[in-house]
Coordinates of C-alpha atoms and ligand atoms in Angstrom, one line a residue:
X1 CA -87.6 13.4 44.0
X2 CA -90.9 14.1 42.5
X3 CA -90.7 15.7 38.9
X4 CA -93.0 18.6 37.6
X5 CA -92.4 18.1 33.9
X6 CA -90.8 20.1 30.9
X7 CA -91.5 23.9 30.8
X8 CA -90.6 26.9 28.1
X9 CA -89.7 29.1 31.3
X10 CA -89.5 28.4 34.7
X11 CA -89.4 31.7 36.9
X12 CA -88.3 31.8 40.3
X13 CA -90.1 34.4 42.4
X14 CA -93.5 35.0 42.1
X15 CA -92.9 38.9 43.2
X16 CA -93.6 42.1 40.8
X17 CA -90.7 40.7 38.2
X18 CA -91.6 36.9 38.3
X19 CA -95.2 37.9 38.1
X20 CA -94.8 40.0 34.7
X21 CA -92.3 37.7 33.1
X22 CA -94.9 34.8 33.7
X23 CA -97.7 36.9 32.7
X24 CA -96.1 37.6 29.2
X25 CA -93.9 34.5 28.6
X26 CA -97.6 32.9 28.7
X27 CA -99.1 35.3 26.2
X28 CA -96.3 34.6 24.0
X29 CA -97.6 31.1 23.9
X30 CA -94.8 29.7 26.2
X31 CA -95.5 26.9 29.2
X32 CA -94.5 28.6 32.5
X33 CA -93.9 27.0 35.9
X34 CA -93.6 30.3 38.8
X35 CA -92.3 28.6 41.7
X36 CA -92.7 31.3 44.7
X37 CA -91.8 30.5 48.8
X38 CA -94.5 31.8 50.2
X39 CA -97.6 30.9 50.3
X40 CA -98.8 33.9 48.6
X41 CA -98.1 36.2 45.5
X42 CA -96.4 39.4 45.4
X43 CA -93.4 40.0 47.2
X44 CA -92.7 43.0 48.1
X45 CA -95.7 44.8 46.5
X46 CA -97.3 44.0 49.9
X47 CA -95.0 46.7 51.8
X48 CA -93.8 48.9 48.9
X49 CA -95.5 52.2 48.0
X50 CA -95.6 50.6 44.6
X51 CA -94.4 54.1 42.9
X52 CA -93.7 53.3 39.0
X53 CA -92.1 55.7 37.1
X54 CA -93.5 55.8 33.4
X55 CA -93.1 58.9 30.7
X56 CA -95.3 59.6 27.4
X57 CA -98.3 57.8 29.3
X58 CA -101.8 58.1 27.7
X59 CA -102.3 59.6 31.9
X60 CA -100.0 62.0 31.0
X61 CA -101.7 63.3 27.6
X62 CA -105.0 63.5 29.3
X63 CA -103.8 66.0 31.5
X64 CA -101.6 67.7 29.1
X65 CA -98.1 66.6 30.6
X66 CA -95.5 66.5 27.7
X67 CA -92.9 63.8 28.6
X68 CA -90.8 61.0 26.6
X69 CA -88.5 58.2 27.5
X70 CA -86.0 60.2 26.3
X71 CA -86.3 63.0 28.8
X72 CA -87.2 60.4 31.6
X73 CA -83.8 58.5 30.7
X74 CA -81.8 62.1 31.1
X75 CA -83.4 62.6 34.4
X76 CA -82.4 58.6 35.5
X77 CA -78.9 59.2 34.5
X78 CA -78.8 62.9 36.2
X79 CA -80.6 61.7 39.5
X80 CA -78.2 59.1 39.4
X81 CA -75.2 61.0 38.6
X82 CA -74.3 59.6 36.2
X83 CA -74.1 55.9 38.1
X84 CA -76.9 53.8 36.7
X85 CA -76.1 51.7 33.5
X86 CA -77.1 53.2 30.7
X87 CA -78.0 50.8 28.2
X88 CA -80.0 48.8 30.8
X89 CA -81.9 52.1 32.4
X90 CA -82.5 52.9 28.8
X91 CA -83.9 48.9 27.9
X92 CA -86.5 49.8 31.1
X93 CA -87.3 53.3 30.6
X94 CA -87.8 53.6 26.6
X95 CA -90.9 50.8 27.7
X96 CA -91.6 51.9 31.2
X97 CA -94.4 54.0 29.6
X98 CA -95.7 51.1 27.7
X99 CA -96.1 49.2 30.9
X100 CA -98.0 51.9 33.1
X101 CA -100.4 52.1 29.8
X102 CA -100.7 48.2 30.0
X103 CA -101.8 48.5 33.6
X104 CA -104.5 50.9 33.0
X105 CA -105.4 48.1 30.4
X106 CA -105.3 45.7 33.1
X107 CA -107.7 47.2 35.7
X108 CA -105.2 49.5 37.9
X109 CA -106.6 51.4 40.3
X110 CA -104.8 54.9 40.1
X111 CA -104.5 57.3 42.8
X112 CA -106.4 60.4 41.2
X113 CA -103.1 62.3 42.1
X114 CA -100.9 60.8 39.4
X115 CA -98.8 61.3 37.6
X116 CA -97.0 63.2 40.5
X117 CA -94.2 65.1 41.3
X118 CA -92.8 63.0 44.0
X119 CA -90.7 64.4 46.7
X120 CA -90.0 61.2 48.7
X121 CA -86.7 60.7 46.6
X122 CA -84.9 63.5 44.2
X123 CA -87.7 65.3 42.0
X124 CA -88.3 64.6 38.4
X125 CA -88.4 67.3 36.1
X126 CA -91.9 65.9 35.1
X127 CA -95.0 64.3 36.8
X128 CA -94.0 60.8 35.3
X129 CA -94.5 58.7 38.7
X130 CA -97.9 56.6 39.3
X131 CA -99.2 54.6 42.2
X132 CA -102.1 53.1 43.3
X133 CA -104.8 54.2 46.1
X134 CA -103.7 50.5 47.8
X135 CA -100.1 51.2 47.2
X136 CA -98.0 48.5 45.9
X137 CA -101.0 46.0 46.8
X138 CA -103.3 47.8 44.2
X139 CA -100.6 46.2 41.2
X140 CA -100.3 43.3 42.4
X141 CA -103.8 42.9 42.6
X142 CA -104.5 43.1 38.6
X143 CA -101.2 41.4 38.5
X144 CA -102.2 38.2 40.4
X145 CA -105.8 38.1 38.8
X146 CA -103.8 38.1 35.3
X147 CA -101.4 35.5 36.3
X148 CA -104.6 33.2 37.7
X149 CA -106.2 33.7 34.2
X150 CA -103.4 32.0 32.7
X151 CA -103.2 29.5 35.2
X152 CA -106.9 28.6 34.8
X153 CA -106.0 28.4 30.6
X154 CA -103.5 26.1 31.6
X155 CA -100.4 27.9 30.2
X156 CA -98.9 28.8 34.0
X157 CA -98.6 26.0 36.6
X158 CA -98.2 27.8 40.1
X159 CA -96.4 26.6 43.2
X160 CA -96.5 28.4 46.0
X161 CA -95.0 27.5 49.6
X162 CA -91.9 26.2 47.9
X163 CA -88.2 27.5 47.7
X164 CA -86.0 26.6 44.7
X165 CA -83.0 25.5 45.9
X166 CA -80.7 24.6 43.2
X167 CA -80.5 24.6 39.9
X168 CA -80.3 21.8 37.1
X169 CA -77.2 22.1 34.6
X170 CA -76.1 19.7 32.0
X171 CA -73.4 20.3 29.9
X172 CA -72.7 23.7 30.9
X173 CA -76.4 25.0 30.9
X174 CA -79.1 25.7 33.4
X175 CA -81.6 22.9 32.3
X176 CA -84.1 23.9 35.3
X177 CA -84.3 23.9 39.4
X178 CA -84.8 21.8 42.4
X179 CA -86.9 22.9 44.9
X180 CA -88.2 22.4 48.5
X181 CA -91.8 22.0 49.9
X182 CA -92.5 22.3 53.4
X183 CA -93.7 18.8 54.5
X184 CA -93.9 17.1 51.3
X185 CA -90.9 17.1 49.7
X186 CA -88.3 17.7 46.9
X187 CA -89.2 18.6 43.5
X188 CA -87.3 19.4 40.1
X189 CA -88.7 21.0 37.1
X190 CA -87.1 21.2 33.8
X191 CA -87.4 24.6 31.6
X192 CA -86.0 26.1 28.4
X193 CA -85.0 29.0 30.3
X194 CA -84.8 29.9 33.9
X195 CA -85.8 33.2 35.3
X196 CA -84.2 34.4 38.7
X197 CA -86.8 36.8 40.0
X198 CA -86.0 36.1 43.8
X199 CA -85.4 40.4 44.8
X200 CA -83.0 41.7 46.7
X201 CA -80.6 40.4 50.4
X202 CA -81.8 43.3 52.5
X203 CA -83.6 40.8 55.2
X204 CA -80.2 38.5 55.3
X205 CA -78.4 41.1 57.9
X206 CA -74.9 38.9 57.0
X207 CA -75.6 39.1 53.1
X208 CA -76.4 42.9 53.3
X209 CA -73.5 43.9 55.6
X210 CA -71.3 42.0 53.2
X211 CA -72.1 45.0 50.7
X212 CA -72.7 47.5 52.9
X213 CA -69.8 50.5 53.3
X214 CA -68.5 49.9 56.8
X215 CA -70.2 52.0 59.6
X216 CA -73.5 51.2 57.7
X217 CA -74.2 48.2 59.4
X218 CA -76.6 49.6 62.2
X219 CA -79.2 50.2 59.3
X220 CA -82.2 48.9 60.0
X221 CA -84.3 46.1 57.9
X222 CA -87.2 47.7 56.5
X223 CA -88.8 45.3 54.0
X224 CA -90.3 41.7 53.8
X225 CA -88.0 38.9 55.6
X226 CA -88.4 36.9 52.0
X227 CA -85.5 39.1 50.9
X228 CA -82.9 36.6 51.3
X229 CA -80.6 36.9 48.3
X230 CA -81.5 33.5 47.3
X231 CA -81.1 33.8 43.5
X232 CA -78.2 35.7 44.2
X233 CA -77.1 33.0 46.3
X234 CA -77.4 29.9 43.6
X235 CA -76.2 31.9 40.7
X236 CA -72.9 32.7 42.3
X237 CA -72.5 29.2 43.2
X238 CA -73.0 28.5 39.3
X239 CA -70.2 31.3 38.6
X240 CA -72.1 34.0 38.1
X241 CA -70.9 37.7 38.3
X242 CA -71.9 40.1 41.1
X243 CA -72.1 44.1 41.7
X244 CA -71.1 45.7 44.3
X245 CA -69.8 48.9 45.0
X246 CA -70.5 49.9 47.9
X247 CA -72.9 52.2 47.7
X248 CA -75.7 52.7 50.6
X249 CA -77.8 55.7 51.2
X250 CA -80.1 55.4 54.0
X251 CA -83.9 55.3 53.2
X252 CA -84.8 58.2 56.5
X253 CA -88.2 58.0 58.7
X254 CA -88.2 54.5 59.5
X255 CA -88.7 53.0 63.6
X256 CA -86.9 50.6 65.0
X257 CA -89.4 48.1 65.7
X258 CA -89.1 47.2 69.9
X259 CA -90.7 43.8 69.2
X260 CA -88.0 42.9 66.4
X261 CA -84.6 44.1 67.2
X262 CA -82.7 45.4 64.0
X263 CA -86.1 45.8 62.1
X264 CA -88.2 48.6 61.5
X265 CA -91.8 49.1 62.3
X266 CA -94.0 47.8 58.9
X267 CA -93.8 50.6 56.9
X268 CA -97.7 50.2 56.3
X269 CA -98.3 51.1 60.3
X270 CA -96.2 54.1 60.4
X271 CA -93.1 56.2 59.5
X272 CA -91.6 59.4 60.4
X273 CA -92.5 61.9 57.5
X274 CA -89.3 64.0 56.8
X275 CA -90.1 65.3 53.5
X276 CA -90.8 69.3 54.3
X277 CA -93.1 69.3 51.1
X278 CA -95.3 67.2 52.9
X279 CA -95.4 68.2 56.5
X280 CA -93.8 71.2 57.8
X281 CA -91.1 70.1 60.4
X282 CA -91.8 71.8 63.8
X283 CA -89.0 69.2 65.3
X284 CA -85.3 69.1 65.8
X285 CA -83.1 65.8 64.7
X286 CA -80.6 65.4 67.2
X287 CA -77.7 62.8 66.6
X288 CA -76.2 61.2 70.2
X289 CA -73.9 64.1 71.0
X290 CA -77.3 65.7 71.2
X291 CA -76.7 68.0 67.7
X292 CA -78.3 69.0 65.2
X293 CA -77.0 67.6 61.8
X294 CA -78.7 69.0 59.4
X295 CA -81.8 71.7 58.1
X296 CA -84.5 69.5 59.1
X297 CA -86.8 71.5 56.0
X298 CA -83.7 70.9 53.3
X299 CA -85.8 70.2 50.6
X300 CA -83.4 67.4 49.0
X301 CA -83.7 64.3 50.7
X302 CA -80.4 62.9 48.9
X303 CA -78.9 65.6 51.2
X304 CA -80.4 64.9 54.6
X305 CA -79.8 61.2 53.4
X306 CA -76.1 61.8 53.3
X307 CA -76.0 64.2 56.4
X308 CA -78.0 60.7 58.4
X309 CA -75.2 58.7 57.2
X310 CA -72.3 60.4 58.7
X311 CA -74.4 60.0 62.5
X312 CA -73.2 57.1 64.6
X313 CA -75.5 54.0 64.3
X314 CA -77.4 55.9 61.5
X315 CA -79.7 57.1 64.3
X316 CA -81.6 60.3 64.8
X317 CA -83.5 61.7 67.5
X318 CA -86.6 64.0 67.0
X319 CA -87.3 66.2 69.8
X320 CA -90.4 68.4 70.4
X321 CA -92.2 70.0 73.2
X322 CA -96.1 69.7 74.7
X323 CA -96.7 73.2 72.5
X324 CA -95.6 71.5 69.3
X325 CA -97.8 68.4 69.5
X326 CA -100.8 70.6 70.5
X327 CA -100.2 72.8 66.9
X328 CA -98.2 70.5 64.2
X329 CA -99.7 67.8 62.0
X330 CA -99.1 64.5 63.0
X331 CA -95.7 63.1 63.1
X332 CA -96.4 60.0 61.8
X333 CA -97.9 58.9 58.7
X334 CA -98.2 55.4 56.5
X335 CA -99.7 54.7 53.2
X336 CA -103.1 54.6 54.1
X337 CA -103.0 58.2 55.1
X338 CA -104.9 57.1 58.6
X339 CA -102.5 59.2 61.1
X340 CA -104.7 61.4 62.3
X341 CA -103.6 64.1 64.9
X342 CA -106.2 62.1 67.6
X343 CA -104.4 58.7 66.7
X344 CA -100.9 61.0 67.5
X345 CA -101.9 62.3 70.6
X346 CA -102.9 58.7 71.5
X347 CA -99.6 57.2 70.5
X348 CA -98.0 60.0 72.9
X349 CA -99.6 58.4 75.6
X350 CA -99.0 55.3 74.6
X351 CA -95.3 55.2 74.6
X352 CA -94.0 52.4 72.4
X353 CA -92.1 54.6 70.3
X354 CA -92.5 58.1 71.7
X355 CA -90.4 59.6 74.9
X356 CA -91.9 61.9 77.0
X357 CA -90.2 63.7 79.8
X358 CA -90.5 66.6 82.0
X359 CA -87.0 67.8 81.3
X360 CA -84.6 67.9 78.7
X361 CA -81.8 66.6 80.5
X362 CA -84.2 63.8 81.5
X363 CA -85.4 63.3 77.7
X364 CA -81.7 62.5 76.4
X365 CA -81.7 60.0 79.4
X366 CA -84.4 58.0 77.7
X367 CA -83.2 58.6 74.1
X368 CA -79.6 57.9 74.8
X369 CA -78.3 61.2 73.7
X370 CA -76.0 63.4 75.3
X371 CA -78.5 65.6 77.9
X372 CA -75.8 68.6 78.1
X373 CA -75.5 68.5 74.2
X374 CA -79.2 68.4 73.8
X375 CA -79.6 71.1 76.2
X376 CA -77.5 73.5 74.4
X377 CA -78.8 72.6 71.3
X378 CA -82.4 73.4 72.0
X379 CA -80.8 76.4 73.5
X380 CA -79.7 77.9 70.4
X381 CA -82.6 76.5 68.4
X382 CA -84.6 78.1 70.5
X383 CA -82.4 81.8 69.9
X384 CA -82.7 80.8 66.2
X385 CA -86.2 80.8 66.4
X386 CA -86.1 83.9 68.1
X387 CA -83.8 85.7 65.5
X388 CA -85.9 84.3 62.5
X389 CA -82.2 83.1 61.2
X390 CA -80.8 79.8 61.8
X391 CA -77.2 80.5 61.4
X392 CA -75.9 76.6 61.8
X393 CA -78.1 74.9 59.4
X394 CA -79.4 77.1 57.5
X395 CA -83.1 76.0 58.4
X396 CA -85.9 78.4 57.0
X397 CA -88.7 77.4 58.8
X398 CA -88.7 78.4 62.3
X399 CA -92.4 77.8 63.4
X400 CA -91.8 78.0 67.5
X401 CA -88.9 77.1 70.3
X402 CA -88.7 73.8 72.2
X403 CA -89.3 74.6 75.5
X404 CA -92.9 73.6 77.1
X405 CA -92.8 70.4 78.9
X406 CA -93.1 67.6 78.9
X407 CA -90.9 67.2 75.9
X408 CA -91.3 64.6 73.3
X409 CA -88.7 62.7 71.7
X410 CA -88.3 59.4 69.5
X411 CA -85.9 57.5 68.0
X412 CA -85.3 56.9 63.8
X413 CA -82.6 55.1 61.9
X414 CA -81.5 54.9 58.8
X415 CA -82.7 51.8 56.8
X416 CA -82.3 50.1 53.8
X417 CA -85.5 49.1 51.7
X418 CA -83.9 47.5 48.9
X419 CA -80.8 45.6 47.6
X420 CA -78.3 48.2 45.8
X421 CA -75.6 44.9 44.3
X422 CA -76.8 42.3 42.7
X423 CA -76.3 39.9 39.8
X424 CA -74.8 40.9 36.2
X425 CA -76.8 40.9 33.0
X426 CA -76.6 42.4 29.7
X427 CA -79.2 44.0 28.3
X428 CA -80.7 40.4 27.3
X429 CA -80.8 39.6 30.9
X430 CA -79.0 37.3 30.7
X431 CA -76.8 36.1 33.9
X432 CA -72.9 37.1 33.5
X433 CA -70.8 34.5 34.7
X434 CA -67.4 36.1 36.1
X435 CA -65.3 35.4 32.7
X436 CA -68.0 38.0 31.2
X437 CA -69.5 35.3 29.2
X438 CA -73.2 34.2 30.0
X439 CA -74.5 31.4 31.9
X440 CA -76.5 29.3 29.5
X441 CA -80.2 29.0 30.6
X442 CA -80.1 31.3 33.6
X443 CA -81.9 34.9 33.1
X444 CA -82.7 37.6 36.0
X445 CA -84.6 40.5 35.9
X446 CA -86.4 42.6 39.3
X447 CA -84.3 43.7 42.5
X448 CA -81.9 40.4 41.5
X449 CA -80.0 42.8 39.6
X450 CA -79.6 45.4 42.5
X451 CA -80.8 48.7 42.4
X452 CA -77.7 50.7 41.4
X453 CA -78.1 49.8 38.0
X454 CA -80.9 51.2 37.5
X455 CA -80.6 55.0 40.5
X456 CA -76.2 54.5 41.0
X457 CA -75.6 55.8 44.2
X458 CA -79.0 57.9 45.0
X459 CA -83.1 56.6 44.9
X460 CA -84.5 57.3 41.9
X461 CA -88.6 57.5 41.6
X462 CA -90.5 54.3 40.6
X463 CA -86.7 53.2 39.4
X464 CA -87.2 49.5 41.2
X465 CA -90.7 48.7 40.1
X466 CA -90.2 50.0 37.0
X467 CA -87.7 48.2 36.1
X468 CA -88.9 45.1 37.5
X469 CA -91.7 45.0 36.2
X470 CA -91.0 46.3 32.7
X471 CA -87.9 44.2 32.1
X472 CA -89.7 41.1 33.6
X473 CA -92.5 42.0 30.7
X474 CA -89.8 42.2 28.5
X475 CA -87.8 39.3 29.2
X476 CA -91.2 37.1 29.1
X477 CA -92.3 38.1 26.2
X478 CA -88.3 37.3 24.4
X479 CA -88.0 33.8 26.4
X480 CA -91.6 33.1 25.0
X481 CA -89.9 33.8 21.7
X482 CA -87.2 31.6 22.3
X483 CA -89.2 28.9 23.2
X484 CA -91.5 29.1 20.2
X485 CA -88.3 29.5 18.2
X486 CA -87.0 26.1 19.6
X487 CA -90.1 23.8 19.9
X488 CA -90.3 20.9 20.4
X489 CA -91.8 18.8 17.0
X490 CA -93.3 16.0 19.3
X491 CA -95.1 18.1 21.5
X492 CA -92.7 16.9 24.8
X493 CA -92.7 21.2 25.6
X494 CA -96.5 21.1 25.8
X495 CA -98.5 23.6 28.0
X496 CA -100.3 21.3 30.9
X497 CA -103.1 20.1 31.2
X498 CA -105.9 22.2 32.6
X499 CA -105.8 19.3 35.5
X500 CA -102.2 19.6 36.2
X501 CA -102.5 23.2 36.3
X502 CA -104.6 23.3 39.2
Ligands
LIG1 C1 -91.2 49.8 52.2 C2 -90.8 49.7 50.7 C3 -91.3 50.7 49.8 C4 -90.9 50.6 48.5 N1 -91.4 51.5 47.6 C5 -91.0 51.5 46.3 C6 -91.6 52.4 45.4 O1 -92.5 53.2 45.7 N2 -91.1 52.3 44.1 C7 -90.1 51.5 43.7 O2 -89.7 51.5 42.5 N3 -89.6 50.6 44.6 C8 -90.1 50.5 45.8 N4 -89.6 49.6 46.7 C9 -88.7 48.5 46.2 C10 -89.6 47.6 45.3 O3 -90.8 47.3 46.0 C11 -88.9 46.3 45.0 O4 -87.5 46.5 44.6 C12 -89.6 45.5 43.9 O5 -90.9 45.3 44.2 C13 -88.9 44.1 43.8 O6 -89.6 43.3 43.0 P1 -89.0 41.8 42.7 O7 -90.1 41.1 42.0 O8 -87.7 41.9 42.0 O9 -88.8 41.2 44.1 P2 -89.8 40.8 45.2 O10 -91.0 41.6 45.2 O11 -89.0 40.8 46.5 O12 -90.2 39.3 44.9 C14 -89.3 38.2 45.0 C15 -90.2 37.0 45.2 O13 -89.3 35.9 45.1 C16 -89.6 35.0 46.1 N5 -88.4 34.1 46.4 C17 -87.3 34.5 46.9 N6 -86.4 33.5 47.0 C18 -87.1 32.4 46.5 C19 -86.8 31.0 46.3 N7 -85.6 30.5 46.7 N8 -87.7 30.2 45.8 C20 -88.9 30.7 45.4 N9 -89.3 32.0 45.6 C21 -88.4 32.8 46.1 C22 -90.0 35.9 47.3 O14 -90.7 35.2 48.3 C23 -90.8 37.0 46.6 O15 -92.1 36.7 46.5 C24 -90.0 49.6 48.0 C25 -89.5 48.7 48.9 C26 -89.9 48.7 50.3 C27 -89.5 47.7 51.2

């Protein structure tokens, strides 16, 4: 087996967390090795919207928004009721600030709309969330062009296109990894510390359903298939401690992807937007016996969330008529904002998601819903409507009935987006081993640690990037310490050479 060489840190994952953890272990004069499975950088930056949460911003003073950690931490812990762990939300978010300032050092493209109220998850009690006009893809971009400027200097070796697959321990302690490359061969690496920085399980259907509450099992994949759980994986086969409690909530608007059974459509091509802030819902969601389940304008989404997850196979149905898609904004939207209400009337006629049908009865047919239940219900929508009082749900806005064919319908199930269980750490991020001690050597930081810790039982805005990237910043910047603290006299821990580095 072919050996890299002696490094301060070795990080696994060359996503968000990996990516910041390098970036600062390196500026704290460590050598780094990032060992990522793809052949590119980023993980899932490419698909997220890349939403950071951050308060007492330099943003935020220039448009006169007063907000502190302290107030940011409240909100995390009330949005979270009371769930997420305290002392690590509090590590993240007394420095989440810090790190949306550092980007806007970096280069970051902001949207001009942030900081934002965001009303995709629970609202904040202050515009403190942040993204970029490419999404998730507009961090990593500064984030990659700072990690390459420390691989040209020589302090960060990269290898990409191969998967670590074990780790190194000698007497008790995680010495470094093994890994696997495609077509030419095993490698093993030595480091000071390692850093899991692997994310979350959500693409391994058997991992996830092992954490998942039963009857959640039908939720659909909606991020990267490099979500694997490996980190989670080899720590636990080193002893290490795992979450779980069982939490899910379903992330709601996502498509069952027809090419890719259990997956959703890439959330960059389109989603269902349910959020009444956004667009205003001219729709009903139907569940299979054909009824409605909930206010389709309720303006929290933790409660439609909920209501989705008490529907068999997580699934809703949107129906609409020919009168609705001639007056309503566009169904369908993705980050790029490009679903425009021609680009909906083609993907009517298109049908690879969308139903159409000349009755209702005939509609439920091709949605699989109950067609008498679906009958009655647009039945009394439509006398709801009528009245200007929905007296089931409780809906308020009551734009038009459902009943000009042909009638529209489509099909969305609840997903999940991101790991909620993952490995234990203190607030040194450090991995627990299931004594409660530590395991020597082995740190973890980004959607490793699952997403609970950090939002409990409910989303919280920006609460996974954040995090990710702010504790992988953090954790770089101590391991470099570390390293410095136990150098090596002969030079053996040595940066590599500019050669070696490329
Ligand atoms: C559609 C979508 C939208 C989202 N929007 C938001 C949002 O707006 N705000 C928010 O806070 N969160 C959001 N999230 C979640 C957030 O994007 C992730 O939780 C976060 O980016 C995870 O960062 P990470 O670095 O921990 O993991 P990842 O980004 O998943 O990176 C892990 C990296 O490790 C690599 N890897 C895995 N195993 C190995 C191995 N064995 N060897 C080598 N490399 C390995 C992977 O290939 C990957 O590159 C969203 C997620 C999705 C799917």
């Amino acid at each position: 087996m072919e050996r890299l060489g002696r490094f301060g840190v070795v990080v696994v994952g060359g996503g968000g967390a990996g990516l910041c953890a390098a970036i600062e272990a390196a500026a704290g004069g460590a050598s780094v090795l990032v060992i990522e499975k793809r052949p590119v950088l980023g993980g899932m930056l490419h698909i997220a919207n890349g939403e950071i949460s951050g308060a007492g911003t330099r943003r935020q003073a220039a448009r006169g928004i007063e907000d502190d950690p302290r107030a940011h931490w409240q909100d995390v812990m009330r949005l979270s009721h009371g769930k997420a762990d305290p002392e690590l939300s509090w590590e993240t978010v007394s420095r989440q600030g810090g790190t949306v300032d550092w980007l806007e050092g970096l280069g970051f493209d902001f949207h001009p709309d942030t900081p934002a109220l965001v009303h995709g998850h629970e609202v904040y009690a202050a515009p403190r969330t942040y993204w970029g006009v490419e999404q998730g893809r507009s961090m990593l971009r500064v984030l990659e062009r700072e990690l390459r400027r420390w691989v040209r200097d020589g302090a960060v070796r990269l290898v990409t296109g191969a998967r670590v697959t074990g780790a190194l321990v000698e007497d008790g302690r995680v010495v470094g990894v093994t890994a696997s490359r495609e077509g030419e061969g095993d490698f093993s690496a030595h480091g000071g510390a390692v850093v899991l920085a692997t994310g979350g399980y959500d693409a391994n259907r058997e991992l996830r359903n092992r954490f998942l509450p039963p009857g959640c099992e039908d939720a659909l994949i909606g991020c990267l298939d490099h979500a694997t759980g490996d980190g989670l994986a080899l720590a636990a086969e080193l002893g290490a401690d795992v979450t779980g409690n069982g939490t899910f909530l379903p992330v709601m608007g996502l498509i069952p992807d027809p090419a890719r059974p259990g997956f959703a459509v890439d959330y960059r091509e389109a989603f269902v937007e349910v959020a009444p802030a956004y667009r205003t819902p001219h729709e009903i969601w139907v569940n299979r016996a054909g009824q409605r389940f909930v206010a389709e304008d309720v303006t929290s989404p933790e409660l439609r969330e909920r209501a989705l997850t008490g529907q068999a196979g997580l699934a809703m149905h949107i129906v609409w008529d020919d009168a609705v898609a001639r007056v309503a904004d566009p169904l369908l939207r993705n980050g790029a904002g490009d679903w425009t209400r021609e680009r909906m009337a083609a993907e009517l006629r298109r049908g690879r998601w969308i139903v159409a049908a000349p009755t209702l009865a005939e509609l439920a047919a091709r949605l699989g819903v109950d067609a008498a239940g679906l009958t009655a219900t647009v039945e009394r929508y439509n006398s709801a409507v009528a009245a200007g009082h929905d007296a089931e749900h409780g809906r308020t806005t009551l734009p038009m009935p459902i009943q000009t064919p042909p009638f529209y319908g489509m099909t969305s199930v609840g997903a999940s987006i991101l790991s909620r269980d993952g490995l234990r750490v203190g607030t040194d991020l450090a991995v627990r081993n299931r004594e409660g001690g530590t395991i020597p050597g082995l740190y973890a930081v980004g959607e490793v640690l699952g997403n609970d810790v950090f939002a409990g039982d409910n989303y919280v805005g920006g609460m996974s990037v954040g995090p990710a990237l702010t504790l992988g910043r953090m954790l770089g910047t101590r391991l470099a310490a570390q390293a410095r603290e136990a150098a090596d006299p002969e030079g053996t821990e040595r940066p590599p050479t500019r050669e070696e580095a490329t």
